[in-house]
CSV table of N, CA and C in Angstrom, one decimal:
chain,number,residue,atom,x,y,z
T,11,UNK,N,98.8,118.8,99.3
T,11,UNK,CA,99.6,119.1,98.1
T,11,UNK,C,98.9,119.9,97.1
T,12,UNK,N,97.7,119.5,96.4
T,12,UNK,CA,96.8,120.2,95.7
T,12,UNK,C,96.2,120.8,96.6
T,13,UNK,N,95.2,121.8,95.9
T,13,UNK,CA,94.2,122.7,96.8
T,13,UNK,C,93.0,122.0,95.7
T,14,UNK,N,92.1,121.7,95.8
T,14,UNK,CA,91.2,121.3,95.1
T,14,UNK,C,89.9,122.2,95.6
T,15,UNK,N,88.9,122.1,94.6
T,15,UNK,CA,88.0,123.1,95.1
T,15,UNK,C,86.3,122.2,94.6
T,16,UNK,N,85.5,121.9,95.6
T,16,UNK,CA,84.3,121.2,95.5
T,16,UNK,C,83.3,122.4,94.3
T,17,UNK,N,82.8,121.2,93.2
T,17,UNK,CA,82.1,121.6,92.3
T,17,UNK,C,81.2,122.7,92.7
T,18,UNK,N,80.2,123.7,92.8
T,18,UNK,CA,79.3,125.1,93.4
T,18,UNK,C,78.5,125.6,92.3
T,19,UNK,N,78.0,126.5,92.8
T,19,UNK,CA,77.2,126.4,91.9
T,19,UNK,C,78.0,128.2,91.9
T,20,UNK,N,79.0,128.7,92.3
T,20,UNK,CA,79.9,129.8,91.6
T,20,UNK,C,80.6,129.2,90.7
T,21,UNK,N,81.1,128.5,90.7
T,21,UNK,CA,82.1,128.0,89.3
T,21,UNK,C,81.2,127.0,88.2
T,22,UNK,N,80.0,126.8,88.6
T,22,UNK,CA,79.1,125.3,87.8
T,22,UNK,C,79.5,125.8,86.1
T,23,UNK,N,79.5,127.1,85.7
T,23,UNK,CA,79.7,127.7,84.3
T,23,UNK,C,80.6,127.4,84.0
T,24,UNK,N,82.2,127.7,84.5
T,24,UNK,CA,83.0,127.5,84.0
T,24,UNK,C,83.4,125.5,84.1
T,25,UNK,N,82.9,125.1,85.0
T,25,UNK,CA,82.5,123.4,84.5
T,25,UNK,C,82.0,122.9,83.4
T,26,UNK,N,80.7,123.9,83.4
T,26,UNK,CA,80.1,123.2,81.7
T,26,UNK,C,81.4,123.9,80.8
T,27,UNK,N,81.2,124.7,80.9
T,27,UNK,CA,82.1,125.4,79.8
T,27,UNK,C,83.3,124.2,79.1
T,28,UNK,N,84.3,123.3,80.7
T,28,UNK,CA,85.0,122.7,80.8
T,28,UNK,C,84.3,121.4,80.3
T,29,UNK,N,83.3,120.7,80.5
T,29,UNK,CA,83.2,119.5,80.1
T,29,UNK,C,82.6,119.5,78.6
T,30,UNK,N,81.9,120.8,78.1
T,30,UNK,CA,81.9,121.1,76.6
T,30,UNK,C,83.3,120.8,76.0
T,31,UNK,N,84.1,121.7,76.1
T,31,UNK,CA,85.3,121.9,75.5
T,31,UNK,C,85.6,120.2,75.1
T,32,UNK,N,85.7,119.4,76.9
T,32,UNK,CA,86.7,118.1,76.7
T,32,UNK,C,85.7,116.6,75.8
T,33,UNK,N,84.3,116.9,76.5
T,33,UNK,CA,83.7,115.6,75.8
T,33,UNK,C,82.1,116.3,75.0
T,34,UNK,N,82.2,117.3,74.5
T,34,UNK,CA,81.7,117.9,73.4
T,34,UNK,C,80.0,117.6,73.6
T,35,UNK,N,80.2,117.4,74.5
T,35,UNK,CA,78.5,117.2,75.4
T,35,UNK,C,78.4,117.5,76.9
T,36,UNK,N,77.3,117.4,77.5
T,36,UNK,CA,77.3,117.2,79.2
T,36,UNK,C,76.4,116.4,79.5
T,37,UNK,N,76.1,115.7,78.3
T,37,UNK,CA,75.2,114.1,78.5
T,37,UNK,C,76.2,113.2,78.7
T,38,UNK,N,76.8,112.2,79.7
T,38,UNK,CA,77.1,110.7,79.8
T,38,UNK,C,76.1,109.8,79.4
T,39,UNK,N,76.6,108.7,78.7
T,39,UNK,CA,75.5,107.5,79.0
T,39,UNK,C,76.5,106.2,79.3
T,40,UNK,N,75.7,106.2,80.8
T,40,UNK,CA,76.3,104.3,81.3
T,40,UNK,C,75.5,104.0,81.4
T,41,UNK,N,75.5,102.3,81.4
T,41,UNK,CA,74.7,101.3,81.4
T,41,UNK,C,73.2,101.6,81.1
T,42,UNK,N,73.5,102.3,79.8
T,42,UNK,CA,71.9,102.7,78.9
T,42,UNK,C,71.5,103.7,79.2
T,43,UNK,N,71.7,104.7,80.5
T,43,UNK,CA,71.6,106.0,81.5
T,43,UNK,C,72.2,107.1,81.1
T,44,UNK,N,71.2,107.8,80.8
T,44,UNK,CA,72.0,109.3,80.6
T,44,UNK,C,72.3,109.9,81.8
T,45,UNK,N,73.2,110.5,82.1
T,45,UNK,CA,73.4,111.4,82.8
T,45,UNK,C,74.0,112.6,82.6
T,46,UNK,N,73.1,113.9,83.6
T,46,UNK,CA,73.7,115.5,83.1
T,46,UNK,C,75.1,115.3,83.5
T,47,UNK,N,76.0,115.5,83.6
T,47,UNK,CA,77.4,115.9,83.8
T,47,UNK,C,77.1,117.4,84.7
T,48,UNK,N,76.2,118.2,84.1
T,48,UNK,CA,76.6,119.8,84.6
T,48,UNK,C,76.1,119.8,86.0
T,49,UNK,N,75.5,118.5,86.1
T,49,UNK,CA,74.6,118.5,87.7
T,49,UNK,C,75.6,117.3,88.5
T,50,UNK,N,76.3,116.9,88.6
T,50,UNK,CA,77.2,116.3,89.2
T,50,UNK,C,78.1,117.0,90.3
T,51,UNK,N,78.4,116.3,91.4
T,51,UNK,CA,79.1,117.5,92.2
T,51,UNK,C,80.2,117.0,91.7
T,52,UNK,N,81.6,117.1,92.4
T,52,UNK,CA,82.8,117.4,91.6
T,52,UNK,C,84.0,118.1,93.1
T,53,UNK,N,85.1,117.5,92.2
T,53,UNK,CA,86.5,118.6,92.6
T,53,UNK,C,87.1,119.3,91.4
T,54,UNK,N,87.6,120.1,92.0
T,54,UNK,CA,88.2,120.7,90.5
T,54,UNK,C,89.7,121.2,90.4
T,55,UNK,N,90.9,121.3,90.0
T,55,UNK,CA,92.1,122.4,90.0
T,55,UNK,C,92.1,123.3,89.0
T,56,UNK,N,92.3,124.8,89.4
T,56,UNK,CA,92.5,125.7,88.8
T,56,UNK,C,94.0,126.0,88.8
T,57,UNK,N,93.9,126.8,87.5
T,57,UNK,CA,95.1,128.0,87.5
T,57,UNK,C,94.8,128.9,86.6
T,58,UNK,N,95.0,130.4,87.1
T,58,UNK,CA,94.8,131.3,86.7
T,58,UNK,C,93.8,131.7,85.8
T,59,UNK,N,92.0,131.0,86.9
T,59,UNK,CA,90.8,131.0,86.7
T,59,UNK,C,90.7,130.3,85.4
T,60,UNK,N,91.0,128.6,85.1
T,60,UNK,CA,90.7,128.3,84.2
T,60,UNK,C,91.0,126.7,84.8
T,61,UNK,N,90.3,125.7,84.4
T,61,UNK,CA,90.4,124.4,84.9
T,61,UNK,C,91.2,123.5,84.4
T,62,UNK,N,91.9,122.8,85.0
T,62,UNK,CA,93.5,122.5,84.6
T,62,UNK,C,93.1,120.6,84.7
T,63,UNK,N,92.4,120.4,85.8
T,63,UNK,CA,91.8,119.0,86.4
T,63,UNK,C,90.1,118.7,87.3
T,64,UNK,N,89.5,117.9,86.3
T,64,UNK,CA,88.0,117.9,86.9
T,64,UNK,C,87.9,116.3,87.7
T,65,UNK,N,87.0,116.2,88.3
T,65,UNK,CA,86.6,114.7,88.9
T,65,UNK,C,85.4,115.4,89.1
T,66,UNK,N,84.1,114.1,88.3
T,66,UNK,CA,82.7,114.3,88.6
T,66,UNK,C,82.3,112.7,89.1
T,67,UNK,N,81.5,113.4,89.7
T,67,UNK,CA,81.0,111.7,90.6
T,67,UNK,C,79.7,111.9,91.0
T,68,UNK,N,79.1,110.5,91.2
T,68,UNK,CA,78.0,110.4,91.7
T,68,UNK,C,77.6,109.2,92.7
T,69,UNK,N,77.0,109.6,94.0
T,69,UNK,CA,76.8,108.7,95.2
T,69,UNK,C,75.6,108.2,94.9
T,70,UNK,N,75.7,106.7,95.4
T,70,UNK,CA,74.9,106.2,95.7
T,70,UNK,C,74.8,105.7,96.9
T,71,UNK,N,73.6,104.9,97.5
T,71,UNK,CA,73.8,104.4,99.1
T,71,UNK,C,75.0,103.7,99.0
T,72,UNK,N,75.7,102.3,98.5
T,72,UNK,CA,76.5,101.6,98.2
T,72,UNK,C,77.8,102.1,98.0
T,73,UNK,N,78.1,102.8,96.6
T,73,UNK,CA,78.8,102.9,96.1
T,73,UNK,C,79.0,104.9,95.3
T,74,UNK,N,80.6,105.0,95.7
T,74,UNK,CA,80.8,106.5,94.7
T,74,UNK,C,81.5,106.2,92.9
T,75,UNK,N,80.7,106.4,92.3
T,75,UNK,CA,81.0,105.8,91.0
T,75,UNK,C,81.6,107.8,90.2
T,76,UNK,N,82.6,107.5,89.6
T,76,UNK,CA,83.5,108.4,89.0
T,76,UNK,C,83.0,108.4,88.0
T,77,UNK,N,82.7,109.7,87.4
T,77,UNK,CA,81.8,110.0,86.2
T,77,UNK,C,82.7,110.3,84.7
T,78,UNK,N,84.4,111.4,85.2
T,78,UNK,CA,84.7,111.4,84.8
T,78,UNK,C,85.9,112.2,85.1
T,79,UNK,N,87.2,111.8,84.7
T,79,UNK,CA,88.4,112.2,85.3
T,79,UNK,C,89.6,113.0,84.0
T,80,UNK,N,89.6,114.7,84.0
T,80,UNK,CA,90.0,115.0,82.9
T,80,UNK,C,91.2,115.5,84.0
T,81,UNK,N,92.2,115.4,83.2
T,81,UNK,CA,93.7,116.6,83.6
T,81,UNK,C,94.3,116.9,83.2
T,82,UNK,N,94.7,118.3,82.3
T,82,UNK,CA,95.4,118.7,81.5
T,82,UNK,C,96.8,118.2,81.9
T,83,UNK,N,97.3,118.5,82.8
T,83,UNK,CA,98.6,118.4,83.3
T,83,UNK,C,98.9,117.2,83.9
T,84,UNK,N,99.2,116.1,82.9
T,84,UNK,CA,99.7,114.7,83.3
T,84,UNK,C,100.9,114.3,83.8
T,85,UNK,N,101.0,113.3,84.4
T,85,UNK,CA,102.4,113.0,85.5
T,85,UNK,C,102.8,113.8,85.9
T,86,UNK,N,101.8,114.8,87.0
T,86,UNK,CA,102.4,115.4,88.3
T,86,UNK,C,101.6,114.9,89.4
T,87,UNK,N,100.8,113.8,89.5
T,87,UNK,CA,100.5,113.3,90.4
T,87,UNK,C,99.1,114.0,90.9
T,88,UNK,N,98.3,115.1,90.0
T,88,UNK,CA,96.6,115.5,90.2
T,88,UNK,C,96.0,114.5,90.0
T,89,UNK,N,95.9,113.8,89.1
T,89,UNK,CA,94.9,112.4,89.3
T,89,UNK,C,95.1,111.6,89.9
T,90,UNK,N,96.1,111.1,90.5
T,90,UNK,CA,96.3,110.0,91.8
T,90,UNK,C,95.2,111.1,93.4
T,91,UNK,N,96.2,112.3,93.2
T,91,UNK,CA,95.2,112.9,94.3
T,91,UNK,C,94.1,113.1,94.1
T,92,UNK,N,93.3,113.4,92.9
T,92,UNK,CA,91.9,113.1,92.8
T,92,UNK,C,91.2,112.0,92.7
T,93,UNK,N,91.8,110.9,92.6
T,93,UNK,CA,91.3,109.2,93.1
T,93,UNK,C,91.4,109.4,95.0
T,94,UNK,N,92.6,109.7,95.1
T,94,UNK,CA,92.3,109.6,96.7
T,94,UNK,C,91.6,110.3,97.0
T,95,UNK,N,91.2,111.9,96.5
T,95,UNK,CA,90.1,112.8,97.2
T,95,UNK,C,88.8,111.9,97.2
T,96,UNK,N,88.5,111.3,96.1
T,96,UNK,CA,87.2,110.5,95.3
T,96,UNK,C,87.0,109.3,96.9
T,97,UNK,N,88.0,108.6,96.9
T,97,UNK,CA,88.3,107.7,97.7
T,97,UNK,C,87.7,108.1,99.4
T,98,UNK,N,88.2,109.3,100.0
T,98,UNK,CA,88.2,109.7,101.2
T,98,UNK,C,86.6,110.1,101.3
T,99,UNK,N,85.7,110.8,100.2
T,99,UNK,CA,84.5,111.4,99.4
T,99,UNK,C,83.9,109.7,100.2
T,100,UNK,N,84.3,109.0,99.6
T,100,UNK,CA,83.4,108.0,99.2
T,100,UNK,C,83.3,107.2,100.8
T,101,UNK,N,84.7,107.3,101.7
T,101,UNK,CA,84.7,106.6,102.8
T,101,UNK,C,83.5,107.3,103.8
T,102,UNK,N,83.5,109.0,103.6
T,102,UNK,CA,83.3,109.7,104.7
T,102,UNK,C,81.5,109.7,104.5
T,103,UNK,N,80.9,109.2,102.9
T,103,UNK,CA,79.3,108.6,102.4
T,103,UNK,C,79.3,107.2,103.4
T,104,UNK,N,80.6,106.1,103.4
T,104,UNK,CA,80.4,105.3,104.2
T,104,UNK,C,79.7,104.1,103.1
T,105,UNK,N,80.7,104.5,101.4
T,105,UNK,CA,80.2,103.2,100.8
T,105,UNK,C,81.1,102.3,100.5
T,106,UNK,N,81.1,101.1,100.1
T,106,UNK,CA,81.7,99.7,100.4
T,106,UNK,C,82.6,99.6,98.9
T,107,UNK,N,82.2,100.9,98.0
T,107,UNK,CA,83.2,101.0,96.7
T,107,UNK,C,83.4,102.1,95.9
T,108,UNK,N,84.2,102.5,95.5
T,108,UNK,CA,84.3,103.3,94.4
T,108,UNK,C,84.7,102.7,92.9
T,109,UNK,N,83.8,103.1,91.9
T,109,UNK,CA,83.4,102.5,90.7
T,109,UNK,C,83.7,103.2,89.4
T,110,UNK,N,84.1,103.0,88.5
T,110,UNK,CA,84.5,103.5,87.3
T,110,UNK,C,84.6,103.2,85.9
T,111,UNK,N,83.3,103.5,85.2
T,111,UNK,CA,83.3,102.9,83.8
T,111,UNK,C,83.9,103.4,82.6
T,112,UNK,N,85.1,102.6,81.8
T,112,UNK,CA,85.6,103.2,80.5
T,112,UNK,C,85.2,101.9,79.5
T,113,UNK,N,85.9,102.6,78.2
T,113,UNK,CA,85.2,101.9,77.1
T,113,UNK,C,86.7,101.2,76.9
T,114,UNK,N,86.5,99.7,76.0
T,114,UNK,CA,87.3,99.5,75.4
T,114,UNK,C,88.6,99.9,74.7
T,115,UNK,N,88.3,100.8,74.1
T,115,UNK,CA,89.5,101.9,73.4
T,115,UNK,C,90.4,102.4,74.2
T,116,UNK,N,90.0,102.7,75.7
T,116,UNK,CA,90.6,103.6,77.2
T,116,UNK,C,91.7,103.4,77.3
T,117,UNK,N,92.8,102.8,77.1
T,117,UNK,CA,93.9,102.0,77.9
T,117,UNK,C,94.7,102.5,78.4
T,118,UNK,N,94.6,103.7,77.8
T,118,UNK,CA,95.3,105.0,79.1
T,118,UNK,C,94.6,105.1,80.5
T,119,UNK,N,93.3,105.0,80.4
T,119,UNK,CA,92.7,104.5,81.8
T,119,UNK,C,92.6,103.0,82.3
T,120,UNK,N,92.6,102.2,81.6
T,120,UNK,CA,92.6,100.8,82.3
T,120,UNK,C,94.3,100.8,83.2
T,121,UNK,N,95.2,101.4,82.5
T,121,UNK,CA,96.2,101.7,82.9
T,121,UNK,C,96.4,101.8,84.1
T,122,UNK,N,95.8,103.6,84.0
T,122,UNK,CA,95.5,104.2,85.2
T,122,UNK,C,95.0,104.0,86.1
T,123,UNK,N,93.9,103.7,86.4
T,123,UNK,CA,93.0,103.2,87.2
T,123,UNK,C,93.8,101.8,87.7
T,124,UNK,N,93.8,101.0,87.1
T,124,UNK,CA,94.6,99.7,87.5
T,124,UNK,C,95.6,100.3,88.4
T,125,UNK,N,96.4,100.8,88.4
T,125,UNK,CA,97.8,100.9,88.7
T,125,UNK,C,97.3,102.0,90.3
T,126,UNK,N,96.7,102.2,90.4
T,126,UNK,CA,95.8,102.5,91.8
T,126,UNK,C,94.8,101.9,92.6
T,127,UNK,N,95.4,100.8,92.3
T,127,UNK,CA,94.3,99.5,92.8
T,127,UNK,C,92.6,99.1,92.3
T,128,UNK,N,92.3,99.9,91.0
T,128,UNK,CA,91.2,99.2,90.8
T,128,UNK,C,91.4,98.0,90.2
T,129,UNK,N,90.0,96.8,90.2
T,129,UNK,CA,90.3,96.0,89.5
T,129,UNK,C,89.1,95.6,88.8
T,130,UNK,N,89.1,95.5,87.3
T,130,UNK,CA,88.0,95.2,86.1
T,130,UNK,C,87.3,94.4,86.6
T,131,UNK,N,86.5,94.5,87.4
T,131,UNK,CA,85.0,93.3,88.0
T,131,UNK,C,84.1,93.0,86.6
T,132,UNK,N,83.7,93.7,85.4
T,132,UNK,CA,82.7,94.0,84.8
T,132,UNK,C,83.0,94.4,83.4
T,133,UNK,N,82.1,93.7,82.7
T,133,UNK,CA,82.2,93.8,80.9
T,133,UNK,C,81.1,94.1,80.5
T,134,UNK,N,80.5,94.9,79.8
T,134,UNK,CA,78.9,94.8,79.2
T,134,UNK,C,79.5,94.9,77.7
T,135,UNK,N,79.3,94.1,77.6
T,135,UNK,CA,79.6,93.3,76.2
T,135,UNK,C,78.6,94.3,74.9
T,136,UNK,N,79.3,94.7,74.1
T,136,UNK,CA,78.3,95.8,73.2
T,136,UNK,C,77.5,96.6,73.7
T,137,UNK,N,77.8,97.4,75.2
T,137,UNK,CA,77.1,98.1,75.4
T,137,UNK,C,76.7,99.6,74.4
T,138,UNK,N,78.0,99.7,74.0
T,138,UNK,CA,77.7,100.7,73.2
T,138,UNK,C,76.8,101.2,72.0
T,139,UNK,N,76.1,99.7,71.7
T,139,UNK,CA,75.2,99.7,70.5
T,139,UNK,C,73.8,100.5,71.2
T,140,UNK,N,73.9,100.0,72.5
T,140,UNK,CA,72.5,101.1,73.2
T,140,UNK,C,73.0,102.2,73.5
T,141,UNK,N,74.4,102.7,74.0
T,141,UNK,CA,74.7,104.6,74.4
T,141,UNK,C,74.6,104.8,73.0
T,142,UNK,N,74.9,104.7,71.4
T,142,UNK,CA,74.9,105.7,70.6
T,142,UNK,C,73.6,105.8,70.7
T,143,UNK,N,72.6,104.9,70.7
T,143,UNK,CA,70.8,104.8,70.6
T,143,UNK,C,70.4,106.2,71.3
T,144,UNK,N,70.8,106.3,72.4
T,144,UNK,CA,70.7,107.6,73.4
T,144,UNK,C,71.6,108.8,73.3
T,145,UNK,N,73.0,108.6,72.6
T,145,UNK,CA,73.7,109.8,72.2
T,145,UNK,C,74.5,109.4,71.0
T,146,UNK,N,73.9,109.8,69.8
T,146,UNK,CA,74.3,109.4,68.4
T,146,UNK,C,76.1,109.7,68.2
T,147,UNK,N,76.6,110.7,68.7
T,147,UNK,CA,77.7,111.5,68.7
T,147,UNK,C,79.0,110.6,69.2
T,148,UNK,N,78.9,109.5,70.0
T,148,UNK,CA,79.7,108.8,70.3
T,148,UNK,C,80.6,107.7,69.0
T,149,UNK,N,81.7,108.2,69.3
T,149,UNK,CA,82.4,107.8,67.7
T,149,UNK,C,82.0,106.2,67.9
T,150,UNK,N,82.4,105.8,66.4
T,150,UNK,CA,82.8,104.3,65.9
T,150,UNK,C,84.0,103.8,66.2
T,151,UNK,N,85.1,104.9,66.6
T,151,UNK,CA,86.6,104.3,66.4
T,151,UNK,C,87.1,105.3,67.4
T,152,UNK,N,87.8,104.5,68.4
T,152,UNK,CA,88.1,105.0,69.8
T,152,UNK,C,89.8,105.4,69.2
T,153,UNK,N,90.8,105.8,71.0
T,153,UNK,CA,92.0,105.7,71.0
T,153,UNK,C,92.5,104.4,70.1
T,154,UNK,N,93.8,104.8,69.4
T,154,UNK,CA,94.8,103.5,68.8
T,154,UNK,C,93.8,103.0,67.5
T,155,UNK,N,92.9,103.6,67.2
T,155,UNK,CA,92.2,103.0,66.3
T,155,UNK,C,90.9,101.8,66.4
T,156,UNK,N,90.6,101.5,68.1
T,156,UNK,CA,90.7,100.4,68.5
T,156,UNK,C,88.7,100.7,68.5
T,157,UNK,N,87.7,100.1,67.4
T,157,UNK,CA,86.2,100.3,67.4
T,157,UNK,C,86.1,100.2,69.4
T,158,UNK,N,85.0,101.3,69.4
T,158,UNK,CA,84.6,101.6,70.8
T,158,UNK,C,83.2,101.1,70.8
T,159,UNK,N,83.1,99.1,71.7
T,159,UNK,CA,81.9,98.6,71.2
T,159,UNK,C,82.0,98.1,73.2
T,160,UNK,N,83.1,98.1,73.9
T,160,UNK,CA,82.5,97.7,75.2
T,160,UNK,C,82.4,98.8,76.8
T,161,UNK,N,81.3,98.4,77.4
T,161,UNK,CA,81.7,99.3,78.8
T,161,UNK,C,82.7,98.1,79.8
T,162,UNK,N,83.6,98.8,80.2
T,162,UNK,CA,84.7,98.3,80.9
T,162,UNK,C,83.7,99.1,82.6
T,163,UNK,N,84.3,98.2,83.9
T,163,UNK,CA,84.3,98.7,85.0
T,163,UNK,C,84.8,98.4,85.7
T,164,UNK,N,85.7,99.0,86.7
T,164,UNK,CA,86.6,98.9,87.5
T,164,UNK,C,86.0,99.3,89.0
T,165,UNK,N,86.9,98.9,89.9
T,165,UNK,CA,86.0,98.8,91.1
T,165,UNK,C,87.3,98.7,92.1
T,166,UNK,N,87.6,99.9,93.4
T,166,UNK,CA,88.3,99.5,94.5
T,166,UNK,C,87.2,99.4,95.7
T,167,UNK,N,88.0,98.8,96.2
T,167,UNK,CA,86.9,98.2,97.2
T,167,UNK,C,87.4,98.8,98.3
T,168,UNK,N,86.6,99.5,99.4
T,168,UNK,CA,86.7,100.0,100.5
T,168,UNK,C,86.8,99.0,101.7
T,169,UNK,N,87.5,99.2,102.7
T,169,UNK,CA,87.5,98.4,104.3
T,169,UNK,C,86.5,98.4,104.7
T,170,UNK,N,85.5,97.7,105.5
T,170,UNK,CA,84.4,97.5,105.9
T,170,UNK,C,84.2,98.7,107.3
C-alpha cells in the first residue's frame, strides 16, 4: 500500500533536517539515556522529496523499541502501516517485543498505540525530573495542558 523507504545514509540529511523541524533536537532521552535520533535506522514516506512520515527504532537482542513515530498525514492508515512495518523489522531480528515509550501528556499516542494492540506494561514515575537533567529543553507542560512528569511504556508482544 505504502512504498516506504529504509533510513541511508542518501537521505540521513533530509531526516535530521526532519526530526529538527518536528522535536527541535536529535537528542532523545529514555530511561535517563540519551540517544542520537540522526543515527537511528528508520523507514520513512515521501512526497515530492520531502518527508510526510518517519519511524526510528532501535534493536536490541530482545526487543525493537520505537524511538519515534511522526506523520504529517493522519487517518490514512501510514502509522498503522508503519507499526506493522516496525513489527515484521522486529520479527525478522527474531525479538520477543516491540516497545514504545511516551510521556504522560501523549494521549494521542496511548490512544494510538493501544488501539494496535500495545499494552502499558510500565510507569517510571517522575522520570522526567532526570531527562530535563540531560536535556533542559523538554517543556513543563505537555498536550491538553497536562505537566509532562511520567515515562509511559507500551509493549506488543511477538509469538514465540
Amino acid at each position: 500500500m505504502f512504498s516506504f523507504e529504509n533510513v541511508s545514509h542518501q537521505n540521513r540529511e533530509l531526516v535530521r533536517s526532519f526530526i529538527r523541524q518536528h522535536w527541535y533536537s536529535t537528542q532523545m532521552v529514555l530511561r535517563g539515556d540519551c540517544i542520537p535520533l540522526t543515527n537511528c535506522p528508520g523507514l520513512l514516506l515521501r512526497s515530492e522529496d520531502r518527508i510526510v512520515a518517519l519511524l526510528l527504532y532501535r534493536i536490541t537482542p530482545s526487543f525493537l523499541e520505537i524511538l519515534s513515530l511522526d506523520c504529517l498525514c493522519p487517518n490514512r492508515g501510514i502509522g498503522t502501516a508503519l507499526i506493522n512495518s516496525a513489527i515484521e523489522i522486529a520479527r525478522n531480528h527474531r525479538c520477543r517485543k516491540v516497545v514504545v515509550i511516551t510521556t504522560n501528556d501523549n494521549l494521542e499516542a496511548l490512544r494510538f498505540y493501544q488501539k494496535r494492540g500495545f499494552d502499558l506494561v510500565r510507569i517510571r514515575r517522575d522520570a522526567l525530573t532526570l531527562s530535563r537533567k540531560l536535556k533542559p529543553s523538554i517543556p513543563e507542560i505537555g498536550e491538553n495542558g497536562i505537566p509532562i512528569r511520567h515515562e509511559l511504556e507500551l509493549e506488543y508482544a511477538l509469538e514465540p
